[in-house]
């Protein structure tokens, strides 16, 4: 029988979802997830207790509609947004939030990295039923108003604490890039070095100060903060490959080994875990990487960016990522971070967010069908039935992006009612429907 965590024993009142699950309690959040997934609540509780499922649900996030991330559940999709120093337009970020919620993103990561970000973050938590994630490292310089090299370990912990108190449901912490990981990176070399923004900042701090990664050195303190507010730790992959050339190299795998150890420590402290993964990766390496993560990280939920399966498609990287994401999720990944057409080029606008989100939702849904997730085919079957009946409203209702589908159809009205301009009077559905109704058809003409 799984033991209740030390953190939970120290506090008679269980705080986190994993505390409750290990104590045998099915929480309201677990019941909500079970209903959404078509699973028995006990299935969810057992998964949370074992760490196979995470339900990121900060105790301060009152507007949250809980989602489960992990084995046997629908693949979830995250949207990145946030205020940038070069494009510091909060109104544009709210447009992106609206698109994300309209199209059903299960998570939104606020990656704001310019100025004081707390007001936007708090408003996002207040508004959003989707789970909210952040990377506290991005916020450190603006929050603390100090040069990077003068920030102390305690300062970094203060930023994590502020995000937890503001109600974010999961935080990315790059704790696996310790001295051992960096040694592997330096010995073997890379084509694109460190491409993680948070990872590069920690690497710069470590090099300037000569200290160990503060999130690794003071990991227990980080976990204590997260446990207090039930914040899920998303163990960031600072050494993710930024090119297909660097995929599955010594730096990536060395960090993954460290993350596996940190996963167990988090669970022991009563903190839920998600593990982040690559990155850029050739198509034939993806499935093996998913299995490797599950083995080294003890079946913890896996959250991947893409992976992007080629490096030469700027402007179309939402497609390269969707290809990799579909393979990754079908092979065991549980959570996909969207990529937009603007990746590697500029901050995405609201239109880019729509393109990237829909592409990633297609990948996630295709993987769910392949994995046999309960109910995954239901919408497809309803769509096919509506197509057979040439029921346009029924088709729009089942579309991942009903607005786009309707715009395309209405942009070119057909001359023959009940068809579209692709086939017109030669519409196969219309022709066969009429024959099945006992009518004589002559090229679709009465």
XYZ file of C-alpha atoms in Angstrom:
446
model
C 0.000 0.000 0.000
C 1.301 3.483 -0.913
C 2.406 5.440 2.132
C 1.173 8.962 2.847
C 3.910 11.504 2.193
C 6.098 12.910 4.952
C 4.735 16.362 4.186
C 1.199 15.121 4.652
C 2.088 13.412 7.934
C 3.602 16.666 9.194
C 0.358 18.494 8.457
C -2.698 16.643 9.818
C -4.893 18.304 7.190
C -3.969 16.920 3.755
C -3.391 19.757 1.293
C -2.585 18.414 -2.149
C -4.452 16.139 -4.505
C -1.778 13.478 -4.048
C -2.078 13.754 -0.240
C -5.825 13.126 -0.450
C -5.451 10.341 -3.009
C -2.942 8.476 -0.876
C -5.220 8.865 2.136
C -7.999 7.158 0.129
C -10.073 10.314 -0.429
C -11.737 11.104 -3.752
C -11.731 14.897 -3.967
C -14.225 17.061 -5.890
C -11.470 17.741 -8.429
C -11.002 13.989 -8.960
C -14.747 13.574 -9.458
C -14.777 16.369 -12.032
C -11.892 14.781 -13.916
C -13.564 11.379 -13.801
C -16.756 12.824 -15.272
C -14.874 14.598 -18.068
C -12.861 11.502 -18.914
C -15.620 8.920 -18.638
C -13.652 7.113 -15.944
C -14.532 5.779 -12.526
C -13.463 8.207 -9.767
C -11.458 5.437 -8.139
C -9.421 5.062 -11.351
C -8.504 8.732 -11.083
C -7.723 8.527 -7.371
C -5.438 5.532 -7.842
C -3.642 7.268 -10.712
C -3.079 10.429 -8.661
C -1.861 8.413 -5.665
C 0.659 6.595 -7.856
C 1.785 9.779 -9.651
C 0.616 8.526 -13.072
C -2.014 11.273 -13.120
C -1.649 14.881 -11.996
C -4.520 17.293 -11.378
C -2.907 20.742 -11.246
C -5.318 22.656 -8.994
C -3.949 25.425 -6.791
C -6.124 25.896 -3.707
C -6.428 29.622 -4.586
C -7.656 29.116 -8.195
C -11.398 29.463 -7.600
C -12.408 29.658 -11.286
C -10.606 26.437 -12.249
C -12.373 23.580 -14.022
C -9.961 20.779 -13.065
C -8.258 18.636 -15.686
C -6.315 15.435 -15.308
C -2.992 14.929 -17.079
C -1.600 11.440 -17.385
C -2.047 7.807 -18.283
C -5.373 6.657 -19.746
C -6.722 10.221 -20.092
C -7.272 12.538 -23.032
C -4.123 14.291 -24.256
C -4.205 17.860 -22.968
C -3.031 20.976 -24.813
C -1.302 24.097 -23.478
C -1.142 27.609 -24.946
C 1.847 29.849 -24.214
C 1.335 33.611 -24.048
C 2.520 36.567 -22.002
C 3.853 40.093 -22.106
C 7.193 40.551 -23.838
C 9.590 43.470 -23.527
C 9.522 44.160 -27.272
C 5.743 43.731 -27.638
C 4.400 44.812 -24.267
C 0.720 44.905 -25.201
C -1.518 43.476 -22.520
C -4.633 43.913 -24.686
C -3.138 41.589 -27.320
C -2.407 38.971 -24.664
C -6.046 39.045 -23.552
C -7.074 38.392 -27.173
C -4.885 35.299 -27.062
C -6.502 34.235 -23.793
C -9.928 34.554 -25.405
C -8.842 32.401 -28.368
C -7.377 29.767 -26.038
C -10.561 29.529 -23.980
C -12.839 29.636 -27.045
C -11.046 26.672 -28.623
C -10.860 24.667 -25.410
C -7.201 24.743 -24.399
C -6.894 22.897 -21.107
C -3.926 24.988 -19.954
C -2.477 28.454 -20.411
C 1.102 29.279 -19.498
C 1.777 32.914 -18.691
C 5.363 33.427 -19.832
C 5.412 37.177 -19.218
C 8.992 38.343 -18.840
C 8.862 42.125 -18.848
C 8.084 44.555 -16.052
C 5.791 43.772 -13.157
C 3.760 40.744 -14.191
C 1.708 40.044 -11.056
C -1.398 42.016 -12.056
C -1.778 40.194 -15.373
C -1.095 36.816 -13.746
C -3.656 37.379 -10.989
C -6.301 38.551 -13.460
C -5.617 35.483 -15.607
C -6.062 33.156 -12.631
C -9.281 34.946 -11.702
C -10.740 34.646 -15.211
C -9.519 31.314 -16.493
C -11.221 27.945 -16.018
C -8.136 26.444 -17.696
C -5.199 25.522 -15.499
C -2.514 28.206 -15.353
C 1.209 27.605 -15.496
C 4.208 29.908 -15.147
C 7.998 29.848 -15.212
C 9.029 31.846 -12.119
C 12.584 32.183 -13.460
C 11.271 34.393 -16.298
C 9.780 36.760 -13.753
C 12.752 36.941 -11.400
C 14.550 39.973 -12.793
C 11.423 42.112 -13.179
C 9.982 40.982 -9.845
C 13.170 41.532 -7.865
C 14.521 44.532 -9.807
C 18.068 43.189 -9.548
C 20.730 42.182 -12.061
C 20.762 38.421 -12.576
C 24.165 37.870 -10.951
C 23.112 39.588 -7.700
C 19.995 37.474 -7.187
C 20.296 35.030 -4.303
C 18.822 31.569 -3.882
C 16.360 32.985 -1.348
C 15.316 35.595 -3.917
C 14.459 32.842 -6.390
C 12.392 31.070 -3.739
C 10.522 34.307 -3.061
C 9.444 34.461 -6.698
C 8.222 30.849 -6.611
C 6.294 31.665 -3.427
C 4.663 34.721 -5.031
C 3.465 32.691 -8.021
C 2.079 29.974 -5.754
C 0.235 32.536 -3.646
C -1.209 34.113 -6.807
C -2.952 30.836 -7.642
C -0.999 29.287 -10.518
C -1.637 25.570 -10.857
C 1.760 24.431 -12.085
C 5.208 25.983 -12.275
C 8.105 25.022 -14.502
C 11.248 24.627 -12.399
C 14.503 23.702 -14.139
C 15.929 21.729 -11.226
C 17.497 18.900 -13.236
C 20.291 20.987 -14.768
C 22.810 20.539 -11.983
C 26.599 20.390 -12.115
C 26.541 16.758 -13.304
C 24.243 17.624 -16.211
C 26.373 20.594 -17.240
C 29.493 18.420 -17.157
C 27.897 16.035 -19.663
C 26.887 18.977 -21.851
C 30.390 20.448 -21.821
C 32.113 17.128 -22.510
C 29.990 16.168 -25.500
C 29.142 19.565 -27.020
C 26.119 20.594 -29.021
C 25.171 22.240 -32.285
C 22.633 24.573 -30.654
C 23.857 24.580 -27.028
C 21.125 25.447 -24.440
C 17.927 26.752 -26.036
C 15.688 26.783 -22.959
C 15.211 30.408 -21.906
C 14.894 29.510 -18.231
C 17.737 27.034 -18.511
C 20.034 29.578 -20.146
C 19.372 32.090 -17.348
C 20.137 29.519 -14.654
C 23.263 28.433 -16.543
C 24.394 32.069 -16.732
C 23.746 32.524 -12.992
C 25.637 29.354 -12.128
C 28.604 30.353 -14.269
C 28.712 33.895 -12.866
C 28.378 32.912 -9.216
C 30.090 29.526 -9.166
C 27.105 28.113 -7.277
C 24.973 25.036 -7.838
C 21.587 25.478 -9.515
C 19.544 27.034 -6.678
C 16.423 25.104 -7.632
C 18.394 21.866 -7.299
C 20.356 22.831 -4.191
C 17.251 24.083 -2.364
C 14.785 21.666 -3.946
C 13.250 20.669 -0.620
C 12.418 24.313 0.100
C 10.814 24.653 -3.335
C 8.687 21.580 -2.655
C 7.571 22.924 0.720
C 6.282 26.105 -0.949
C 4.463 24.155 -3.661
C 2.931 21.731 -1.174
C 1.475 24.562 0.901
C -0.611 25.796 -2.055
C -0.995 22.517 -4.004
C 1.050 23.665 -6.975
C 2.161 20.920 -9.353
C 5.844 21.000 -10.227
C 6.573 20.768 -13.933
C 10.179 19.624 -14.046
C 11.563 21.671 -16.916
C 13.978 20.307 -19.485
C 16.668 22.980 -19.569
C 18.725 20.649 -21.789
C 16.012 19.961 -24.332
C 17.419 19.696 -27.862
C 16.989 22.838 -29.952
C 17.784 20.990 -33.167
C 17.247 17.506 -34.493
C 21.050 17.123 -34.474
C 21.147 17.430 -30.668
C 18.240 15.080 -29.907
C 18.775 12.225 -27.435
C 22.299 13.391 -26.643
C 24.229 13.069 -23.385
C 23.044 16.417 -22.005
C 19.373 15.628 -22.564
C 19.603 12.145 -21.081
C 21.801 13.212 -18.156
C 19.179 15.774 -17.183
C 16.356 13.257 -17.606
C 18.109 10.901 -15.172
C 18.283 13.723 -12.621
C 14.624 14.591 -13.231
C 13.673 10.992 -12.491
C 15.277 11.303 -9.056
C 13.610 14.659 -8.448
C 10.247 13.167 -9.390
C 10.394 10.686 -6.519
C 11.487 13.393 -4.090
C 8.509 15.542 -5.070
C 6.075 12.677 -4.611
C 7.608 11.934 -1.204
C 6.915 15.572 -0.285
C 3.281 15.314 -1.360
C 3.760 17.383 -4.539
C 2.324 16.342 -7.897
C 4.721 16.110 -10.839
C 4.705 16.673 -14.591
C 7.914 16.066 -16.551
C 8.765 18.273 -19.525
C 10.398 16.918 -22.656
C 11.840 17.788 -26.049
C 12.135 19.867 -28.200
C 13.412 19.116 -31.698
C 13.671 15.442 -32.635
C 13.688 13.293 -35.767
C 10.495 11.327 -36.280
C 12.107 7.930 -35.721
C 13.439 8.891 -32.261
C 10.171 10.089 -30.728
C 8.560 6.829 -29.611
C 11.761 5.624 -27.909
C 12.090 8.943 -26.061
C 8.550 8.668 -24.721
C 9.267 5.182 -23.382
C 12.572 6.336 -21.911
C 10.889 9.162 -19.995
C 8.212 6.873 -18.621
C 10.864 4.402 -17.449
C 13.303 6.899 -15.936
C 10.586 9.107 -14.429
C 8.425 6.314 -13.026
C 5.400 6.863 -15.321
C 5.023 10.526 -14.363
C 2.882 12.503 -16.848
C 4.971 13.712 -19.802
C 4.610 17.227 -21.257
C 6.301 17.834 -24.622
C 6.936 20.839 -26.858
C 6.247 19.411 -30.309
C 8.598 17.704 -30.810
C 9.481 19.571 -34.021
C 10.505 16.930 -36.531
C 12.534 19.177 -38.839
C 14.439 22.439 -38.412
C 13.824 24.067 -41.812
C 10.165 25.154 -41.685
C 10.065 28.630 -40.087
C 6.587 30.009 -40.623
C 5.168 26.475 -40.596
C 6.512 25.128 -37.327
C 2.963 24.553 -36.064
C 2.862 21.775 -38.679
C 6.265 20.295 -37.831
C 5.242 20.314 -34.164
C 1.828 18.773 -34.815
C 3.428 15.889 -36.705
C 5.801 15.228 -33.826
C 3.123 15.835 -31.218
C 0.801 13.243 -32.731
C 3.544 10.611 -32.693
C 4.640 11.607 -29.179
C 1.144 11.454 -27.708
C 0.334 8.187 -29.488
C 3.548 6.813 -27.954
C 2.773 7.873 -24.388
C 3.066 11.663 -23.981
C 0.167 13.100 -21.984
C 0.339 16.852 -22.532
C 1.284 18.850 -25.643
C 2.520 22.423 -25.648
C 1.353 24.166 -28.778
C 3.715 25.721 -31.308
C 2.592 28.575 -33.566
C 3.643 29.610 -37.097
C 5.612 32.434 -35.444
C 7.951 30.037 -33.581
C 11.606 31.063 -34.036
C 10.496 34.296 -35.748
C 8.548 36.628 -33.440
C 6.027 36.830 -30.623
C 2.797 35.231 -31.889
C -0.348 37.296 -32.293
C -3.906 36.088 -31.693
C -4.212 34.698 -35.229
C -0.999 32.690 -34.727
C -2.392 31.358 -31.455
C -5.490 30.076 -33.262
C -3.401 28.344 -35.932
C -1.029 26.777 -33.421
C -3.722 25.686 -30.999
C -5.899 24.000 -33.613
C -2.899 22.198 -35.116
C -1.926 20.889 -31.688
C -5.491 19.882 -30.811
C -5.596 17.886 -34.057
C -2.396 16.119 -33.012
C -3.735 15.417 -29.520
C -7.057 14.109 -30.800
C -5.433 11.903 -33.451
C -3.241 10.397 -30.738
C -6.222 9.785 -28.459
C -7.902 7.787 -31.208
C -4.711 5.766 -31.685
C -4.399 5.150 -27.923
C -8.025 4.074 -27.594
C -8.888 6.743 -25.041
C -12.553 6.225 -24.028
C -14.892 8.338 -26.160
C -12.140 9.649 -28.429
C -13.922 8.534 -31.619
C -17.357 9.812 -30.636
C -17.042 13.259 -32.209
C -15.538 11.778 -35.372
C -18.474 9.407 -35.699
C -20.934 12.278 -35.240
C -19.063 14.299 -37.860
C -19.157 11.413 -40.323
C -22.866 10.931 -39.755
C -23.474 14.643 -40.371
C -21.428 14.441 -43.586
C -23.441 11.473 -44.777
C -26.621 13.479 -44.220
C -25.022 16.628 -45.715
C -25.952 18.408 -42.484
C -23.744 21.495 -42.528
C -24.794 22.774 -39.111
C -24.095 19.360 -37.654
C -20.629 19.385 -39.229
C -19.842 22.840 -37.880
C -20.944 21.740 -34.406
C -18.388 18.902 -34.355
C -15.497 20.866 -35.893
C -12.461 21.668 -33.750
C -12.696 25.218 -35.120
C -16.342 25.851 -36.078
C -15.620 29.474 -36.988
C -13.007 28.550 -39.597
C -15.145 25.748 -41.035
C -18.155 28.025 -41.472
C -16.041 30.800 -43.000
C -14.672 28.457 -45.653
C -18.073 27.039 -46.542
C -19.824 30.403 -46.725
C -17.032 32.047 -48.717
C -18.074 30.140 -51.869
C -21.833 29.421 -51.961
C -22.694 26.367 -54.093
C -25.155 26.642 -56.971
C -26.679 23.274 -56.053
C -28.371 23.262 -52.669
C -27.065 20.742 -50.164
C -23.589 20.557 -51.681
C -20.358 22.549 -51.663
C -18.313 23.908 -54.559
C -15.843 21.005 -54.463
C -18.248 18.598 -56.222
C -21.446 20.589 -56.738
C -24.131 18.527 -58.424
C -21.753 15.539 -58.495
C -21.631 15.366 -54.697
C -21.201 11.700 -53.765
C -23.114 12.034 -50.503
C -26.098 13.706 -52.178
C -26.128 11.238 -55.068
C -26.044 8.111 -52.905
C -28.579 9.554 -50.448
C -31.034 10.101 -53.305
C -30.467 6.596 -54.641
C -30.967 5.134 -51.181
C -34.244 7.106 -50.995
C -35.408 5.375 -54.201
C -34.877 8.324 -56.534
C -33.361 8.211 -60.007
C -30.256 10.366 -60.314
C -28.768 11.709 -63.526
C -25.526 13.462 -62.572
C -27.303 15.001 -59.611
C -29.942 16.725 -61.790
C -33.665 16.339 -61.199
